[in-house]
Coordinates of C-alpha atoms and ligand atoms in Angstrom, one line a residue:
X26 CA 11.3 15.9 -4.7
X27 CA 8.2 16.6 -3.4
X28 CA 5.6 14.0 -1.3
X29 CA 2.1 15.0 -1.1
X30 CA 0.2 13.2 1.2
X31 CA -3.5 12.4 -0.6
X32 CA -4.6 9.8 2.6
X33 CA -2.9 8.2 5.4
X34 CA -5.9 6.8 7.5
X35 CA -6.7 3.3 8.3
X36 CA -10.2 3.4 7.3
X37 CA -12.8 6.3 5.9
X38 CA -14.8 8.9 7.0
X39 CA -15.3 12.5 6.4
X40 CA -12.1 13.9 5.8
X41 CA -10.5 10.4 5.9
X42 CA -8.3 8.7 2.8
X43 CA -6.9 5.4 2.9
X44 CA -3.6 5.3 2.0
X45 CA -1.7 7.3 -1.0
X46 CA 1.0 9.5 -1.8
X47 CA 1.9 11.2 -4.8
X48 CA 5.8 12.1 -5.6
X49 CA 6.2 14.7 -7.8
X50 CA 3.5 14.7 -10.8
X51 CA 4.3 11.0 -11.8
X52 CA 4.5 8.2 -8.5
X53 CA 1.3 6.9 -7.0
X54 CA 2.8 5.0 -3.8
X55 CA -0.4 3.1 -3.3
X56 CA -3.6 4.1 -4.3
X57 CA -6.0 4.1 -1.6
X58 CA -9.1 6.7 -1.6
X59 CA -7.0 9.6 -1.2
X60 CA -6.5 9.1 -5.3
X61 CA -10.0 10.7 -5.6
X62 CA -9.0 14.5 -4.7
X63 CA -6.7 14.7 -7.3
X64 CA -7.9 16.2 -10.6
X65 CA -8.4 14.5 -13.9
X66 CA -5.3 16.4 -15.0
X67 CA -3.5 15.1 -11.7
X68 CA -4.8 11.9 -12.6
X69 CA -3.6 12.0 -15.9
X70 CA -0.2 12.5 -15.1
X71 CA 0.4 9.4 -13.0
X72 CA 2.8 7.4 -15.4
X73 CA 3.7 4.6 -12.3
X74 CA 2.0 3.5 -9.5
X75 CA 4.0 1.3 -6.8
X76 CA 1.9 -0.7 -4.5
X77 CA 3.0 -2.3 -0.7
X78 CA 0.3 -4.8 -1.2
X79 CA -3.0 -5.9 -2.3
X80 CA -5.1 -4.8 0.8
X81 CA -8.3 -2.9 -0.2
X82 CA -7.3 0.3 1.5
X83 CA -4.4 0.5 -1.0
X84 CA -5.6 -0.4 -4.2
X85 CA -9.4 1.1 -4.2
X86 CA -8.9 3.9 -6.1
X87 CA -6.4 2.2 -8.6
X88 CA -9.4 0.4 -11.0
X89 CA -11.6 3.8 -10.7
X90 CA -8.3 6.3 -11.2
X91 CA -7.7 4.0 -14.5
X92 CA -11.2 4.4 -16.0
X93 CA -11.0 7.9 -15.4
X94 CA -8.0 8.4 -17.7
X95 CA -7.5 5.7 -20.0
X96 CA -9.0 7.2 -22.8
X97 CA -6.8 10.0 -22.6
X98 CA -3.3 7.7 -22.2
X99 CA -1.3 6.5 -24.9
X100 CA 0.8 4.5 -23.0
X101 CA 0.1 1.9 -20.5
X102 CA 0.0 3.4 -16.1
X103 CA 3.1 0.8 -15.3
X104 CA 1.9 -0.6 -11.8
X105 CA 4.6 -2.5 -9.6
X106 CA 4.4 -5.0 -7.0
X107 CA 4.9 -8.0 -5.6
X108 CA 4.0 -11.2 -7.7
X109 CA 1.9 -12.1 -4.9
X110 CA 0.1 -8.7 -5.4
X111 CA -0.1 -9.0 -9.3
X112 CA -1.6 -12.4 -9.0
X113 CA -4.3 -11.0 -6.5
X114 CA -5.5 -8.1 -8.4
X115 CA -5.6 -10.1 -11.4
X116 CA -7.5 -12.5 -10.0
X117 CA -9.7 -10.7 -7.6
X118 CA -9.8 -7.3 -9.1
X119 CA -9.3 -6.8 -12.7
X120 CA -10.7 -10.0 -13.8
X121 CA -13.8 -9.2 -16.0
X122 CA -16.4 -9.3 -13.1
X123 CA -15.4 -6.7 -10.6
X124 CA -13.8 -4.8 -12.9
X125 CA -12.7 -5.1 -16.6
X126 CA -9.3 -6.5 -17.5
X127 CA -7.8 -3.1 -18.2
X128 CA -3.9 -5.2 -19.2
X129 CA -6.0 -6.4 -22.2
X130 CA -7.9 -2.8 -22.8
X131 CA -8.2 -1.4 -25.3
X132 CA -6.2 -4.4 -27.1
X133 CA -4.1 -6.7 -25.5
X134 CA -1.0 -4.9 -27.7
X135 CA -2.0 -1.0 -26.0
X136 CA -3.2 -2.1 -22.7
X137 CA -4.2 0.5 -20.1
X138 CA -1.8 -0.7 -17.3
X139 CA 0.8 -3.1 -17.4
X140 CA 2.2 -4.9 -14.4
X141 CA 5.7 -4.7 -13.4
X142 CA 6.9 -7.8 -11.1
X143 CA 9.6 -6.5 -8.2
X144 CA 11.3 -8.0 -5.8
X145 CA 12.4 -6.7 -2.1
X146 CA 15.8 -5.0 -2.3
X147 CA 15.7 -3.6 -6.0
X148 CA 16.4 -0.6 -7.1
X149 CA 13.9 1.2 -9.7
X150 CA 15.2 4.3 -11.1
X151 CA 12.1 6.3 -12.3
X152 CA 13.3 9.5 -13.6
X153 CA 15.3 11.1 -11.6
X154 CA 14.1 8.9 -8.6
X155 CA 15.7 6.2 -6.8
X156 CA 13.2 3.6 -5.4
X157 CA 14.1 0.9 -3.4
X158 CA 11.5 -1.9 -2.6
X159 CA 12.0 -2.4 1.5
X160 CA 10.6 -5.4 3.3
X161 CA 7.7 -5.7 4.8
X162 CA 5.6 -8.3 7.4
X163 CA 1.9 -8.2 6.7
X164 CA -0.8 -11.3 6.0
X165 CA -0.2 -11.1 2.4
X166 CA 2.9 -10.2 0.4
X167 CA 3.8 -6.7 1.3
X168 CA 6.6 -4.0 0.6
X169 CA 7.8 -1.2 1.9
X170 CA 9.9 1.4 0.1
X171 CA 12.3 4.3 0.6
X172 CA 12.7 6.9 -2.4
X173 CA 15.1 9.7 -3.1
X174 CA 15.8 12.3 -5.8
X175 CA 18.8 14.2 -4.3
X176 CA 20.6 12.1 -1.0
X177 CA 17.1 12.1 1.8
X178 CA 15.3 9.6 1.3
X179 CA 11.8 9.3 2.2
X180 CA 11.1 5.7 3.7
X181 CA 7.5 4.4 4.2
X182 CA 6.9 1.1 5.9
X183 CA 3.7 0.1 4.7
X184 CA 1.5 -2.1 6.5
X185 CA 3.8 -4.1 8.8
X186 CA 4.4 -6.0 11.7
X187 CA 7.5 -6.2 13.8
X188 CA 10.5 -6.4 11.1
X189 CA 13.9 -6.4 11.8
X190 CA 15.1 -6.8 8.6
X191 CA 13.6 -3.0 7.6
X192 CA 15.6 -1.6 10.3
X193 CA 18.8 -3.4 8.9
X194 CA 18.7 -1.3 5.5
X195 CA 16.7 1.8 7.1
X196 CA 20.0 2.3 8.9
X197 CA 22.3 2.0 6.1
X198 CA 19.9 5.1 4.5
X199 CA 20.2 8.9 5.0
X200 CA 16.4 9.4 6.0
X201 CA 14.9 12.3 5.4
X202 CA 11.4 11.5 6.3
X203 CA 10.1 8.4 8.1
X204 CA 6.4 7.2 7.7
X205 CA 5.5 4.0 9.6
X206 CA 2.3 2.5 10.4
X207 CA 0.3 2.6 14.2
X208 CA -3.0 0.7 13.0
X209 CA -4.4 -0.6 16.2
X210 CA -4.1 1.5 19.8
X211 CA -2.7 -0.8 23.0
X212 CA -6.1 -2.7 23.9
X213 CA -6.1 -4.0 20.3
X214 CA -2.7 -5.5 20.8
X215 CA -4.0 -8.6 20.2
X216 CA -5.4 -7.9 16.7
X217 CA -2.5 -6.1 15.8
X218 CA -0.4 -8.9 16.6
X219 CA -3.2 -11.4 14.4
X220 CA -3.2 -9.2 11.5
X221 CA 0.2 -7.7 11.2
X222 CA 0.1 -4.3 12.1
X223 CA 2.1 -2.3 14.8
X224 CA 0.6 -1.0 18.1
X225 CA 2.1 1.7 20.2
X226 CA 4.0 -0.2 21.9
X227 CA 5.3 -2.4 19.0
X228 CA 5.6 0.6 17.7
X229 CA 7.9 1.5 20.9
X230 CA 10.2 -1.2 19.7
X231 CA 10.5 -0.8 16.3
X232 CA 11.8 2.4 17.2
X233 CA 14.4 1.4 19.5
X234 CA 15.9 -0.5 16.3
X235 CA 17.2 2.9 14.8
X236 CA 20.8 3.5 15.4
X237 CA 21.6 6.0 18.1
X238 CA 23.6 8.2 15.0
X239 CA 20.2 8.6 13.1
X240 CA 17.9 11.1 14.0
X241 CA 14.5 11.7 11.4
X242 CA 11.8 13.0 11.7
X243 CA 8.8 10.3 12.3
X244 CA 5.4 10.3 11.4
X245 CA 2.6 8.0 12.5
X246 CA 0.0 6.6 9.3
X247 CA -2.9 4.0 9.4
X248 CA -4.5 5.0 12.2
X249 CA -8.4 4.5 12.2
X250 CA -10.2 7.9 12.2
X251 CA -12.3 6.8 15.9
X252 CA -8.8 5.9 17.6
X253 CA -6.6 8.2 16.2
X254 CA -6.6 10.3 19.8
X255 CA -5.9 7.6 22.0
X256 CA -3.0 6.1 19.4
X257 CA -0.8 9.1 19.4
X258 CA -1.3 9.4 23.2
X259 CA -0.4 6.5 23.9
X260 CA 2.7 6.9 22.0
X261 CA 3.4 9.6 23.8
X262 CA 3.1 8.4 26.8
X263 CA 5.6 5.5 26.1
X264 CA 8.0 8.5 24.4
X265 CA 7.3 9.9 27.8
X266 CA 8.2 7.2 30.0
X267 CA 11.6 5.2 28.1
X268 CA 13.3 3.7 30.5
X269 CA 17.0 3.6 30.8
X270 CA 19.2 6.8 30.2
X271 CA 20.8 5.7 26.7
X272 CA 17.1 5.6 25.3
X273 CA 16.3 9.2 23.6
X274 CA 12.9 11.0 23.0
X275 CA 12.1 10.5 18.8
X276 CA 10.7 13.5 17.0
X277 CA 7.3 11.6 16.3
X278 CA 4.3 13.4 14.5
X279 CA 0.8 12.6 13.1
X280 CA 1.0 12.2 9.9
X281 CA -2.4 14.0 8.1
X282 CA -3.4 14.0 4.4
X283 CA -3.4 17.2 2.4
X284 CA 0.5 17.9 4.1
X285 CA 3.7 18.1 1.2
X286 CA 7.0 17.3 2.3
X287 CA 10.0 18.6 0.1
X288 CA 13.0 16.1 0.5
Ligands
ZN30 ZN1 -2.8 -4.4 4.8
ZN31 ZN1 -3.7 -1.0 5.2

């Protein structure tokens, strides 16, 4: 299975994607800016797109990708989420004024997406993938999700708070990859705290929930292209300076768009 990363930045600029991965030729996790790199024909291949949430970051690209290709599908993109995240884009999104109501396009019978209600803790089988819809703690409804092809999984948090309950089932998993969120650097601990999100040292303590038996490599997502710097060196820094001699160093990474992962 292979994970390409199209964007994994908390906002845009030059070089900067909101978030997206593609798995293989036919799983969109999210579908954030990065979506517009691909190529029609990389477009055109997407048969299911899972979302985390409704955010904007996330789902941007998801009305333009659509128009792009519908009129070269004969069956329906299936997009899953939350029913808290169906209801949104419906009604904010693909609602006849921002955007036309593409699960009654072309007719209501051959529709150009259809949605696909899930539920934390299921287990989609997409080909030969497992996916597994993880929890998530965020301002709106919010997933996470882990998927697998052979026995690694690759877990992503989403957007997130502090969430013990992630942790719970993360440990149960043989993790190949882990990619968790860092939106907001130390002095916006506050924010991060209001909207959600981890900071370094929230993210310090989410870490200390893995099991001493699991070692992964992680890699840090979200992070705004102006504090990016400061983020990852202030996790360092807190890597750096774990007190008490049963804590260990985590293999932590930047996570940048354009890298594949084969798991
Ligand atoms: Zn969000
Ligand atoms: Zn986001």
């Amino acid at each position: 299975m292979k994970v390409r990363v199209l964007g994994c930045s908390g906002a845009i600029a030059r070089e900067c994607r909101t978030t997206s991965f593609l798995v293989d030729a036919d799983v969109l996790v999210d579908a954030g800016t990065g979506v517009g790199d691909l190529t029609l024909d990389e477009m055109h291949g997407i048969d299911h797109v899972l979302l985390t949430h409704a955010h904007l970051d996330h789902i941007a690209a998801l009305p333009l990708m659509l128009d792009a290709i519908a009129s070269r599908r004969s069956s329906p993109v299936r997009v899953y989420a939350l029913a808290g995240t169906i209801t949104a884009l419906k009604d904010h999104v693909f609602n006849d004024v921002i955007w036309p109501d593409f699960t009654r396009l072309p007719t209501a019978d051959k529709p150009f997406i259809s949605f696909e209600e899930i539920q934390v803790g299921q287990v989609l089988g997409i080909g030969n993938k497992r996916i597994e819809v993880l929890p998530a703690v965020h301002t709106v409804p919010a997933v996470g999700y882990s998927v697998a092809a052979g026995h690694a999984q690759w877990v992503f948090s989403g957007d997130t708070g502090p969430n013990p309950a992630f942790w719970q089932r993360v440990n149960q998993l043989d993790v190949g990859m882990l990619v968790i969120e860092t939106a907001f650097s130390s002095r916006e601990n506050q924010l991060a705290e209001t909207s959600q999100h981890l900071s370094p040292a929230m993210l310090a303590q989410e870490l200390d929930c893995i099991d001493a038996h699991q070692h992964y490599p992680i890699y840090i997502t979200h992070t705004k292209p102006a504090e990016t710097e400061l983020i990852m060196s202030e996790i360092r820094q807190l890597e750096d300076h774990r007190p008490g001699s049963r804590r260990r160093a985590h293999d932590i990474r930047w996570l940048q768009a354009g890298q594949e992962f084969e798991l």
